[in-house]
């Protein structure tokens, strides 16, 4: 996941030496029971202490979920659940510092799954796996799986990007194409903003044209063919778009500021900015899948990275079975409904996702439409900097005398360079 969430370091947890901290339930005992991932253990666990990490913004909600879990299972034993604040973007790094000292249950972005599995830091789901698969969207189950095994519990299906627009300026027809958006924005003296100098977003142009950037079979390096046809023409199309006076390459923070001060009438972003756009544009707030862009005189649908938030269980937990029950509980239908109501987070649960309330939310509906053109984010660490550099060169127009073919050749050389291990 490229979108960065905030990291709050709370007071030191009694059971963890890693970087995330938390608060303790007042409901129960402090001792731990025997280890194991069996249903027998989960059925009657005695005295148990668990630690759960989640986003800073979710702390109150997670405390409520944890306390409800304790209440529903009080007949099985005494349980203490410590809640730690840890950004889903940083979970992998904190877990891998010392998996044996990390949280029992933790939320993380799906692109971290491969490395967590490889490090032996994710417990395969062995309780209710079929139920977890059946109740969640196919894409989220795929994101939570590796080599046919389910390693995590889908929690949200909203970590992607799409188009926001002010419908008083941009009509639904305008919103279908980059050309239409730019023309309407220019006529209104406003702008269309996108963070093109970022590997997460520039992917949309090349992938839309049928080109590839994905993990190699080794799960570490990146396979990329952006320098094959029509890669050089894609680069030129980005330069043409960026040269339009109504286009601005802007960071996420600048997009928010532009929406708030009225200069931006359309932007590519994600659900985390839904409230900002809705508050500013009011009844004119609208969202849609990404537009098409002009490539060699033809319209090409922009693609995107799809992203999911997952909940994992630490195989080093002293109470693996109970930890799986907790992970299953906080990602069930009722709690995904709660996440949507409290935090406006897009559900991976099929029933919640299909509800009228969710489908009527413009951002989530747009993300669902974009999902037909989205790919799981699976790239190596050497992808990000060369892709961002290519985007920066193209939006600046300063090619330093290189052809677009040379520019994409350079980018691919960096992206596919072997990752140092």
PDB file of N, CA, C and O in Angstrom, residues 6 50 66 70 136 139 202-203 209 214 223 227 239 269-270 294-295 304-305 321 323-324 355 370 373 421:
ATOM      1  N   UNK A   6      -1.187   7.378   9.361  1.00  0.00           N
ATOM      2  CA  UNK A   6      -0.387   7.883  10.470  1.00  0.00           C
ATOM      3  C   UNK A   6       0.014   6.764  11.421  1.00  0.00           C
ATOM      4  O   UNK A   6      -0.673   5.775  11.562  1.00  0.00           O
ATOM      5  N   UNK A  50      -4.052 -11.255  25.036  1.00  0.00           N
ATOM      6  CA  UNK A  50      -3.738 -11.018  23.631  1.00  0.00           C
ATOM      7  C   UNK A  50      -3.416  -9.548  23.426  1.00  0.00           C
ATOM      8  O   UNK A  50      -3.921  -8.674  24.144  1.00  0.00           O
ATOM      9  N   UNK A  66     -13.155  -5.359  20.861  1.00  0.00           N
ATOM     10  CA  UNK A  66     -12.471  -6.267  21.777  1.00  0.00           C
ATOM     11  C   UNK A  66     -13.317  -6.544  23.016  1.00  0.00           C
ATOM     12  O   UNK A  66     -13.439  -7.696  23.467  1.00  0.00           O
ATOM     13  N   UNK A  70     -14.868 -10.119  24.331  1.00  0.00           N
ATOM     14  CA  UNK A  70     -14.676 -10.625  25.693  1.00  0.00           C
ATOM     15  C   UNK A  70     -16.020 -10.987  26.324  1.00  0.00           C
ATOM     16  O   UNK A  70     -16.178 -12.064  26.918  1.00  0.00           O
ATOM     17  N   UNK A 136     -16.560 -13.067   1.926  1.00  0.00           N
ATOM     18  CA  UNK A 136     -15.826 -11.899   1.455  1.00  0.00           C
ATOM     19  C   UNK A 136     -15.672 -11.879  -0.063  1.00  0.00           C
ATOM     20  O   UNK A 136     -15.726 -12.922  -0.724  1.00  0.00           O
ATOM     21  N   UNK A 139     -11.830 -10.778  -4.726  1.00  0.00           N
ATOM     22  CA  UNK A 139     -10.560 -10.073  -4.800  1.00  0.00           C
ATOM     23  C   UNK A 139      -9.875  -9.966  -3.455  1.00  0.00           C
ATOM     24  O   UNK A 139      -8.649 -10.071  -3.360  1.00  0.00           O
ATOM     25  N   UNK A 202       1.161   6.411 -11.489  1.00  0.00           N
ATOM     26  CA  UNK A 202       1.595   6.354 -12.881  1.00  0.00           C
ATOM     27  C   UNK A 202       1.345   4.970 -13.479  1.00  0.00           C
ATOM     28  O   UNK A 202       1.171   4.823 -14.696  1.00  0.00           O
ATOM     29  N   UNK A 203       1.260   3.974 -12.630  1.00  0.00           N
ATOM     30  CA  UNK A 203       0.926   2.614 -13.059  1.00  0.00           C
ATOM     31  C   UNK A 203      -0.339   2.604 -13.909  1.00  0.00           C
ATOM     32  O   UNK A 203      -0.468   1.801 -14.840  1.00  0.00           O
ATOM     33  N   UNK A 209      -2.714   0.470 -20.858  1.00  0.00           N
ATOM     34  CA  UNK A 209      -2.292   0.186 -22.226  1.00  0.00           C
ATOM     35  C   UNK A 209      -1.865  -1.268 -22.412  1.00  0.00           C
ATOM     36  O   UNK A 209      -1.346  -1.641 -23.468  1.00  0.00           O
ATOM     37  N   UNK A 214       4.932  -6.293 -12.286  1.00  0.00           N
ATOM     38  CA  UNK A 214       4.466  -7.234 -11.273  1.00  0.00           C
ATOM     39  C   UNK A 214       5.652  -7.967 -10.667  1.00  0.00           C
ATOM     40  O   UNK A 214       6.782  -7.856 -11.153  1.00  0.00           O
ATOM     41  N   UNK A 223       9.081  -7.687 -12.550  1.00  0.00           N
ATOM     42  CA  UNK A 223       9.039  -7.864 -13.994  1.00  0.00           C
ATOM     43  C   UNK A 223       8.293  -6.672 -14.569  1.00  0.00           C
ATOM     44  O   UNK A 223       7.186  -6.346 -14.122  1.00  0.00           O
ATOM     45  N   UNK A 227       8.848  -0.566 -21.467  1.00  0.00           N
ATOM     46  CA  UNK A 227       9.624  -0.051 -22.607  1.00  0.00           C
ATOM     47  C   UNK A 227       9.315  -0.795 -23.899  1.00  0.00           C
ATOM     48  O   UNK A 227       9.911  -0.522 -24.931  1.00  0.00           O
ATOM     49  N   UNK A 239       2.957  13.181 -21.047  1.00  0.00           N
ATOM     50  CA  UNK A 239       3.535  14.511 -21.260  1.00  0.00           C
ATOM     51  C   UNK A 239       2.512  15.455 -21.875  1.00  0.00           C
ATOM     52  O   UNK A 239       2.425  16.628 -21.484  1.00  0.00           O
ATOM     53  N   UNK A 269      -7.865  10.245  -6.523  1.00  0.00           N
ATOM     54  CA  UNK A 269      -7.495  10.003  -5.131  1.00  0.00           C
ATOM     55  C   UNK A 269      -8.271   8.798  -4.636  1.00  0.00           C
ATOM     56  O   UNK A 269      -8.840   8.051  -5.432  1.00  0.00           O
ATOM     57  N   UNK A 270      -8.306   8.613  -3.302  1.00  0.00           N
ATOM     58  CA  UNK A 270      -8.969   7.451  -2.732  1.00  0.00           C
ATOM     59  C   UNK A 270     -10.005   7.814  -1.689  1.00  0.00           C
ATOM     60  O   UNK A 270     -10.294   8.989  -1.445  1.00  0.00           O
ATOM     61  N   UNK A 294      -6.167   9.627 -24.014  1.00  0.00           N
ATOM     62  CA  UNK A 294      -5.892   9.506 -25.442  1.00  0.00           C
ATOM     63  C   UNK A 294      -4.493   8.942 -25.676  1.00  0.00           C
ATOM     64  O   UNK A 294      -3.499   9.519 -25.255  1.00  0.00           O
ATOM     65  N   UNK A 295      -4.446   7.803 -26.364  1.00  0.00           N
ATOM     66  CA  UNK A 295      -3.193   7.147 -26.707  1.00  0.00           C
ATOM     67  C   UNK A 295      -3.212   6.858 -28.208  1.00  0.00           C
ATOM     68  O   UNK A 295      -4.013   6.048 -28.672  1.00  0.00           O
ATOM     69  N   UNK A 304      -5.553   0.672 -12.449  1.00  0.00           N
ATOM     70  CA  UNK A 304      -5.171   1.127 -11.109  1.00  0.00           C
ATOM     71  C   UNK A 304      -4.657  -0.061 -10.309  1.00  0.00           C
ATOM     72  O   UNK A 304      -4.811  -1.218 -10.713  1.00  0.00           O
ATOM     73  N   UNK A 305      -4.073   0.247  -9.176  1.00  0.00           N
ATOM     74  CA  UNK A 305      -3.780  -0.777  -8.184  1.00  0.00           C
ATOM     75  C   UNK A 305      -5.010  -0.949  -7.305  1.00  0.00           C
ATOM     76  O   UNK A 305      -5.643   0.029  -6.904  1.00  0.00           O
ATOM     77  N   UNK A 321      -5.097 -20.166  18.636  1.00  0.00           N
ATOM     78  CA  UNK A 321      -6.508 -20.452  18.368  1.00  0.00           C
ATOM     79  C   UNK A 321      -7.421 -19.318  18.782  1.00  0.00           C
ATOM     80  O   UNK A 321      -8.321 -18.918  18.036  1.00  0.00           O
ATOM     81  N   UNK A 323      -6.504 -16.223  19.200  1.00  0.00           N
ATOM     82  CA  UNK A 323      -6.169 -15.080  18.341  1.00  0.00           C
ATOM     83  C   UNK A 323      -6.905 -15.172  17.010  1.00  0.00           C
ATOM     84  O   UNK A 323      -7.391 -14.157  16.491  1.00  0.00           O
ATOM     85  N   UNK A 324      -7.017 -16.385  16.460  1.00  0.00           N
ATOM     86  CA  UNK A 324      -7.774 -16.539  15.216  1.00  0.00           C
ATOM     87  C   UNK A 324      -9.251 -16.248  15.426  1.00  0.00           C
ATOM     88  O   UNK A 324      -9.910 -15.655  14.566  1.00  0.00           O
ATOM     89  N   UNK A 355     -25.066  -3.775   0.346  1.00  0.00           N
ATOM     90  CA  UNK A 355     -26.160  -3.042   0.977  1.00  0.00           C
ATOM     91  C   UNK A 355     -26.420  -1.719   0.260  1.00  0.00           C
ATOM     92  O   UNK A 355     -25.531  -1.128  -0.347  1.00  0.00           O
ATOM     93  N   UNK A 370     -14.284   0.801 -10.568  1.00  0.00           N
ATOM     94  CA  UNK A 370     -12.881   0.760 -10.982  1.00  0.00           C
ATOM     95  C   UNK A 370     -12.272  -0.619 -10.783  1.00  0.00           C
ATOM     96  O   UNK A 370     -11.281  -0.970 -11.438  1.00  0.00           O
ATOM     97  N   UNK A 373     -11.000  -2.763 -13.506  1.00  0.00           N
ATOM     98  CA  UNK A 373      -9.780  -2.346 -14.215  1.00  0.00           C
ATOM     99  C   UNK A 373      -8.599  -2.240 -13.257  1.00  0.00           C
ATOM    100  O   UNK A 373      -7.643  -1.515 -13.517  1.00  0.00           O
ATOM    101  N   UNK A 421      19.935  -8.396  -1.475  1.00  0.00           N
ATOM    102  CA  UNK A 421      19.451  -9.222  -0.350  1.00  0.00           C
ATOM    103  C   UNK A 421      20.598  -9.607   0.566  1.00  0.00           C
ATOM    104  O   UNK A 421      21.717  -9.649   0.171  1.00  0.00           O
TER     105      UNK A 421
END
